[in-house]
Coordinates of C-alpha atoms in Angstrom, one line a residue:
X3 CA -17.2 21.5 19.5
X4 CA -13.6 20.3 20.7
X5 CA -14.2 17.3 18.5
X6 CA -14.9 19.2 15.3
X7 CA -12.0 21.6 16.0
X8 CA -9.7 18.9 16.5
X9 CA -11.1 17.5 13.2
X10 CA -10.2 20.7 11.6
X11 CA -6.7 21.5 13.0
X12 CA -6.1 17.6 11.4
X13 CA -7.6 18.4 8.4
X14 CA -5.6 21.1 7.8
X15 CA -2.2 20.3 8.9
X16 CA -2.9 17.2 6.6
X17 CA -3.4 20.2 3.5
X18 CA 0.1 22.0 4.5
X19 CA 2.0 18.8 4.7
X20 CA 0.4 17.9 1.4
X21 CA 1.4 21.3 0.0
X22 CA 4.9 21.4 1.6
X23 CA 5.5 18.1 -0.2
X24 CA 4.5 19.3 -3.6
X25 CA 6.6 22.5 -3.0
X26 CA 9.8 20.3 -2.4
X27 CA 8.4 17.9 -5.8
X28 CA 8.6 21.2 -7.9
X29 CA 11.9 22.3 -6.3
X30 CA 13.4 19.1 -7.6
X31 CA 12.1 19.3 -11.2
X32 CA 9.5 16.9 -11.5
X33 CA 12.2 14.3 -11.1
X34 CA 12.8 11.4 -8.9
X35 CA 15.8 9.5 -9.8
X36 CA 14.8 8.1 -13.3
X37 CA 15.7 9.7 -16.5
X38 CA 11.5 9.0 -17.4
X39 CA 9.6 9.2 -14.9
X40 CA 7.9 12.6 -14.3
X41 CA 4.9 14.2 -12.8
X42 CA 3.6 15.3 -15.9
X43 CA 4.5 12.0 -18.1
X44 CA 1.0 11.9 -20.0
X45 CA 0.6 15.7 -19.9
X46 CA 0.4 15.3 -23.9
X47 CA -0.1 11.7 -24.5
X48 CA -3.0 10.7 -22.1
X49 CA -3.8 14.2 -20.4
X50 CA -6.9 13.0 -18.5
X51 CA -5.5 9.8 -17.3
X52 CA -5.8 10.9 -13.3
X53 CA -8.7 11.8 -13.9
X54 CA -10.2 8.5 -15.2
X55 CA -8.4 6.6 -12.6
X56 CA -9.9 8.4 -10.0
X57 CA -13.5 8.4 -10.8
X58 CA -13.2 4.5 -11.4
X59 CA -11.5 4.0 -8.0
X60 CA -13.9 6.4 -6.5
X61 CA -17.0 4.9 -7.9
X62 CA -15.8 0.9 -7.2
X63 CA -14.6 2.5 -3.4
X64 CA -18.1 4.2 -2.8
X65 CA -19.8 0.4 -3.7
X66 CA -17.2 -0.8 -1.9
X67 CA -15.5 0.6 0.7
X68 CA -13.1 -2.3 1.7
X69 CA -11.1 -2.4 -1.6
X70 CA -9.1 0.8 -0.6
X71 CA -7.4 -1.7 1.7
X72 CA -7.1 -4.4 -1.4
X73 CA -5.7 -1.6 -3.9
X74 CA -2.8 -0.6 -1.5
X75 CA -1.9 -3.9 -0.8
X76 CA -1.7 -4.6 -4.6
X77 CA 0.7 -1.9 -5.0
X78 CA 3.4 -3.4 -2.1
X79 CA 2.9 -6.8 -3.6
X80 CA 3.5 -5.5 -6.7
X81 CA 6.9 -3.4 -5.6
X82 CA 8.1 -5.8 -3.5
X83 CA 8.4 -8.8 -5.8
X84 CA 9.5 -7.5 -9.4
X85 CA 9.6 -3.8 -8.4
X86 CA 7.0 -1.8 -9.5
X87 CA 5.9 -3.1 -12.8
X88 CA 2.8 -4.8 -13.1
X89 CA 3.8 -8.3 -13.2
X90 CA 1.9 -9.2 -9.8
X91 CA -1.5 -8.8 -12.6
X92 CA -0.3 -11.4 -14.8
X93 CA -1.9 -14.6 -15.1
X94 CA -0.4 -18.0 -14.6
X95 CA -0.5 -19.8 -18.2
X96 CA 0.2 -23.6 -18.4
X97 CA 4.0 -23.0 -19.0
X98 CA 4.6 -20.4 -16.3
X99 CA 2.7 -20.4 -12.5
X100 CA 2.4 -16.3 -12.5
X101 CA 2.9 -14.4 -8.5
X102 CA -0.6 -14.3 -8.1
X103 CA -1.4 -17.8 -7.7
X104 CA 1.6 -17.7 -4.7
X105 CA 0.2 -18.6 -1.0
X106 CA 0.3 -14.7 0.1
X107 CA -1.0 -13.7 -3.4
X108 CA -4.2 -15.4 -3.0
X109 CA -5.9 -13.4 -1.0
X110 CA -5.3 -10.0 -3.4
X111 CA -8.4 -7.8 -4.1
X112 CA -9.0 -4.9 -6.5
X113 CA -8.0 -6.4 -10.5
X114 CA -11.4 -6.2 -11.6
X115 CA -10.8 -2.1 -10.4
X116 CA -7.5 -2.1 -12.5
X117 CA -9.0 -3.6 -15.4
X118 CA -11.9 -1.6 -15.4
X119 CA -9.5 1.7 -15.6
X120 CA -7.2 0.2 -18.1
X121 CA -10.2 -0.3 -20.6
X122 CA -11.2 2.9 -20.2
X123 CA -7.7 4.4 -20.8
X124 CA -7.2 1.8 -24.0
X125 CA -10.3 3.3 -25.7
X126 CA -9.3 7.3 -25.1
X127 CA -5.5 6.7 -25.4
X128 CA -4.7 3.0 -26.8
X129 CA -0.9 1.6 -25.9
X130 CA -0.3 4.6 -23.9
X131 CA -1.0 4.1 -19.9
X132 CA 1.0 0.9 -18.7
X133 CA -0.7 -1.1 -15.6
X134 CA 2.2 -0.6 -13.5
X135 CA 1.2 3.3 -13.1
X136 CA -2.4 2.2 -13.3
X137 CA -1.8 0.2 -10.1
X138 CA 0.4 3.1 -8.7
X139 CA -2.3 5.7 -9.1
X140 CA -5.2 3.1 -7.9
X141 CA -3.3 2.7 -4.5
X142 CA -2.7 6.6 -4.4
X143 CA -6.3 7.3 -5.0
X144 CA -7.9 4.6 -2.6
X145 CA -5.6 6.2 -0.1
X146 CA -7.3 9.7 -0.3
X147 CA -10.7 8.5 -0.6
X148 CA -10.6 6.8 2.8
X149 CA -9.2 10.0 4.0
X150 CA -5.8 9.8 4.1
X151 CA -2.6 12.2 2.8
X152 CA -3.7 13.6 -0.9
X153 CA -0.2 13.5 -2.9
X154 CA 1.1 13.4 -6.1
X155 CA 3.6 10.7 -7.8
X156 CA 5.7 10.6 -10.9
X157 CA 4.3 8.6 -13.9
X158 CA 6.0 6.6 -16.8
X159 CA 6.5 2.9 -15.3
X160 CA 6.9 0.3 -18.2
X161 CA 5.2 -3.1 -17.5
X162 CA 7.5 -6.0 -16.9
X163 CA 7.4 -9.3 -18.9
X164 CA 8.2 -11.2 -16.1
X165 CA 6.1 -12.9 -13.4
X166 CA 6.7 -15.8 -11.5
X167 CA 5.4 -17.8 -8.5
X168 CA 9.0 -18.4 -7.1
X169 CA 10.1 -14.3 -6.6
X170 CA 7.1 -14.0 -4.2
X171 CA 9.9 -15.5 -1.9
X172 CA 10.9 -11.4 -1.5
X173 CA 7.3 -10.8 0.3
X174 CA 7.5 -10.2 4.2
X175 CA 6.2 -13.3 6.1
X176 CA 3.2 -11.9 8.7
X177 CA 5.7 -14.0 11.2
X178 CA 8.5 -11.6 11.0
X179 CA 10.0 -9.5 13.9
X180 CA 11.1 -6.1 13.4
X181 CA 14.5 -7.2 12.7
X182 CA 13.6 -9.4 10.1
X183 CA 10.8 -6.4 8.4
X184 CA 13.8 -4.2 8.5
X185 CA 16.3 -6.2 6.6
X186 CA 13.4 -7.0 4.0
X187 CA 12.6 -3.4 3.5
X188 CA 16.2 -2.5 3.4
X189 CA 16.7 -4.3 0.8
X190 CA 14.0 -2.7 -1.5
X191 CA 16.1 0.6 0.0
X192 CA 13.5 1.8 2.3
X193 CA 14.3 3.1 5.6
X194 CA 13.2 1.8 9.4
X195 CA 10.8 4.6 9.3
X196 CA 9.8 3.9 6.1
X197 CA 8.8 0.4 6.8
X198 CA 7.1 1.5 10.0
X199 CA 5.1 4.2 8.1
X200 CA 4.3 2.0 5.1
X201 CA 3.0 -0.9 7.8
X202 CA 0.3 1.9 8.6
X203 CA -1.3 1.3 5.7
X204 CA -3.0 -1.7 7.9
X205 CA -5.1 1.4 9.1
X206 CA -7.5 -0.2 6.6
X207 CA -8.5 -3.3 5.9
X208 CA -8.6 -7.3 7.7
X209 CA -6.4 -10.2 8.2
X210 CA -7.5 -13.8 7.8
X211 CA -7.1 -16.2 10.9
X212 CA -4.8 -18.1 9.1
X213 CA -2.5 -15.5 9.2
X214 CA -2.2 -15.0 13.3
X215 CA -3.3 -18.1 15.1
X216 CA 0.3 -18.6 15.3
X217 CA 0.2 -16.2 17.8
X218 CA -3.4 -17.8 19.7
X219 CA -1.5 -21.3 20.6
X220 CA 0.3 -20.2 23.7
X221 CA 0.4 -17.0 25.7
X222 CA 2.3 -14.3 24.0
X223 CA 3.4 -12.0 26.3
X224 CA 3.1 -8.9 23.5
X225 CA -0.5 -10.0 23.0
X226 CA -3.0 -8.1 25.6
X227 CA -4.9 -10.7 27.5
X228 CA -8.7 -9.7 26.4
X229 CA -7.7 -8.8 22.9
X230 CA -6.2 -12.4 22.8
X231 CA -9.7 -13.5 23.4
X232 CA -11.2 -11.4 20.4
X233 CA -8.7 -13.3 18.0
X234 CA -9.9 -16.6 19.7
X235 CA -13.2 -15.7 19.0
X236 CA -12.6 -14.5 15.1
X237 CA -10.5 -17.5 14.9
X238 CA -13.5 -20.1 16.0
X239 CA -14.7 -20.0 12.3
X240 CA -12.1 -21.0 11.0
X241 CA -8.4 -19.9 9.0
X242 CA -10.6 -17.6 6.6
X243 CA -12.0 -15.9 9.2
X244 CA -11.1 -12.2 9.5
X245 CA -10.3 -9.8 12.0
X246 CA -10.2 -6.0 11.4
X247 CA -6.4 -4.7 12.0
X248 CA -8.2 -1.7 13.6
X249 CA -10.9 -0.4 15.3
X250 CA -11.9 2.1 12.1
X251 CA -10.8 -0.5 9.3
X252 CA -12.4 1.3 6.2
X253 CA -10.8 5.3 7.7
X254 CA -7.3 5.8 7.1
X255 CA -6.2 7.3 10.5
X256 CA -3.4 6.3 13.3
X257 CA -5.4 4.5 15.0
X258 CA -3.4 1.6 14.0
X259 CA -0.8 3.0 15.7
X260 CA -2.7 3.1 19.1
X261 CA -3.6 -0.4 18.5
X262 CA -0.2 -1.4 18.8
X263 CA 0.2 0.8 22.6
X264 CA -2.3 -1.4 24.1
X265 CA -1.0 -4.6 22.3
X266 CA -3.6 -4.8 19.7
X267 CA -1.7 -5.6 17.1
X268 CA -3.2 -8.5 15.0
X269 CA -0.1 -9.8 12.8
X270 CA 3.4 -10.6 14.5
X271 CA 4.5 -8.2 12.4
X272 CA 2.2 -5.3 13.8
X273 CA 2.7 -5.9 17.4
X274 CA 7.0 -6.4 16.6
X275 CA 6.9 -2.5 16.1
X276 CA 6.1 -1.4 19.4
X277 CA 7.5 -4.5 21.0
X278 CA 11.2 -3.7 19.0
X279 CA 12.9 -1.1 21.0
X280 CA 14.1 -0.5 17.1
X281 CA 11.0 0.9 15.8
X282 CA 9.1 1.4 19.4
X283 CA 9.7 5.6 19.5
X284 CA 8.1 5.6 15.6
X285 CA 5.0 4.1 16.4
X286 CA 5.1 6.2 19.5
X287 CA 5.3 9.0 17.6
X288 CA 2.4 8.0 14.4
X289 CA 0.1 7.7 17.9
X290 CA 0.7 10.9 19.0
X291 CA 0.3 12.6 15.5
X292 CA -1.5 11.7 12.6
X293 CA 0.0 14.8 10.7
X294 CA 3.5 13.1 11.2
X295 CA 2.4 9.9 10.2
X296 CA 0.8 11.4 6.9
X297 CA 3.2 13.1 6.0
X298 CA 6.1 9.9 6.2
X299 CA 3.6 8.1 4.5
X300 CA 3.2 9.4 1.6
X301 CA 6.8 10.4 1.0
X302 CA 7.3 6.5 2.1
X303 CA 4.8 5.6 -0.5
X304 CA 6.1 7.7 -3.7
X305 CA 9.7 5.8 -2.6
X306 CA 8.7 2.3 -2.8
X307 CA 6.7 2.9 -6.2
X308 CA 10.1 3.8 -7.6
X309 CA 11.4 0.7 -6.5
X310 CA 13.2 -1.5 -9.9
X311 CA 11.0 0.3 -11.9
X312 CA 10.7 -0.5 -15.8
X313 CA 12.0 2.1 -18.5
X314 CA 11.6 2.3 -22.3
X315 CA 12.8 -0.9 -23.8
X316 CA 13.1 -3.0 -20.5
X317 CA 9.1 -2.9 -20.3
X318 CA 6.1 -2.7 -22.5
X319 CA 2.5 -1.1 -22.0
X320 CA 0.2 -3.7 -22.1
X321 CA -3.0 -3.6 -23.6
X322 CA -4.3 -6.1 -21.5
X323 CA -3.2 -6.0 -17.6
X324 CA -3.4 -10.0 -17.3
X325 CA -1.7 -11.0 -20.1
X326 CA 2.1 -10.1 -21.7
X327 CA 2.2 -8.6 -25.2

């Protein structure tokens, strides 16, 4: 009984915070810093467009409940490279090696999902819906259905016509400390807190071996002993071998964050947020409640997908997500 009551207070702080965030998006008119971008963008042009996105992302999430993780991810590597315009989609052509075939590009899940919405969309509303808000949405959506913060976010990205394997540079390396995550993040204009809440988006989802056995060659003193032995373990077959960030890898929770208290953090950068007296009192604070961490979150996440954003005639809509006009 505690646990279901527990469950429920959650549940519904999780619904006020959700509200209170909507209030304060209607007390600023719609509007969030670009002259386009709006809530209500396809109100008229493409009025069931959230609609299609979520059944689609609902639909591939219930076959597959991993590639809530693979849809958020493609929404940071999107943002972080070009800004938030669709160009981590593109593919490489024999002229032009495109993001996605960069080193931490490879391992990016969830086009097929994008694709599938932006057929759909082309055959009810052709030329209207660009793939950068496709991607937005996808993220937003995956986020809900593995229970996470449900929030809205303004519409009316352009695509970019640019996408290439050397701006992947401006991706966070899963070696950084918390010094070096906050620089990176500052310079996309997001905040400490920000980058701590964002990083809880590795509630869901699995890193490859490759990406921590950095970590497995000598005793690391931020590293706790048995859960040392766990990576070992995941690590014995090999640098594609995975290992769940948390203990509840398809639920968006804090877990995450409780993880990282008893040094169960599986990146560098995941462990570097408790270990960094500069971010230690967040995560600290994400641990102790979920309805804090929700609520940073999303705010967090409707920032970063403003981030260099395309308007009117510095992008296009596509009419295929893989390919420039």
């Amino acid at each position: 009984m505690y646990k279901t009551s527990l469950k429920t207070w959650k549940m519904a702080m999780s619904n006020f915070l959700t509200v209170f965030l909507l209030i304060e998006v209607v007390a600023c008119g719609f509007r969030y810093g670009a002259d386009e971008l709006n809530m209500n963008y396809y109100f008229m042009s493409c009025p069931f467009v959230e609609p299609v996105v979520q059944n689609i992302v609902n639909n591939a999430l219930q076959n597959d409940p991993t590639l809530a993780a693979g849809l958020i991810r493609l929404h940071f590597h999107d943002c972080f490279i070009e800004g938030c315009d669709g160009s981590v989609l593109i593919e490489s052509t024999k002229d032009n090696k495109a993001e996605k075939d960069s080193p931490g590009n490879l391992s990016l899940r969830g086009f097929e999902v994008i694709d599938a919405i932006k057929e759909e969309l082309e055959s009810r509303c052709p030329g209207v819906v660009s793939c950068a808000d496709i991607v937005a949405l996808a993220a937003r959506d995956a986020v809900s259905f593995a229970g996470g913060p449900v929030y809205d976010i303004p519409k009316g990205r352009k695509d970019g016509r640019r996408s290439k394997i050397e701006d992947t540079i401006n991706l966070p390396f899963p070696t950084f400390n918390a010094s070096q995550l906050i620089t990176a993040f500052g310079r996309r204009g997001l905040s400490p807190i920000e980058m701590v809440a964002l990083s809880g988006a590795h509630t869901l989802g699995v890193a490859t071996c490759g990406s921590f056995k950095n970590r497995l060659s000598q005793v690391d003193p931020t590293l706790d002993s048995e859960f040392s032995k766990t990576l070992s373990k995941t690590c014995s077959s090999g640098d594609k071998a995975v290992q769940p960030f948390d203990a509840t890898r398809n639920d968006f929770d804090n877990v995450y964050y409780n993880g990282l208290l008893r040094k169960n953090g599986v990146l560098t950068t995941d462990q570097t947020l408790f270990t960094s007296p500069q971010t230690r009192n967040i995560v600290y604070a994400y641990a102790m409640n979920q309805a804090m961490f929700f609520f940073d979150f999303q705010r967090a996440m409707v920032k970063m997908g403003l981030i260099d954003v395309k308007e009117g005639s510095n992008g296009e809509v596509r009419q295929n997500c893989r390919i420039i006009n």
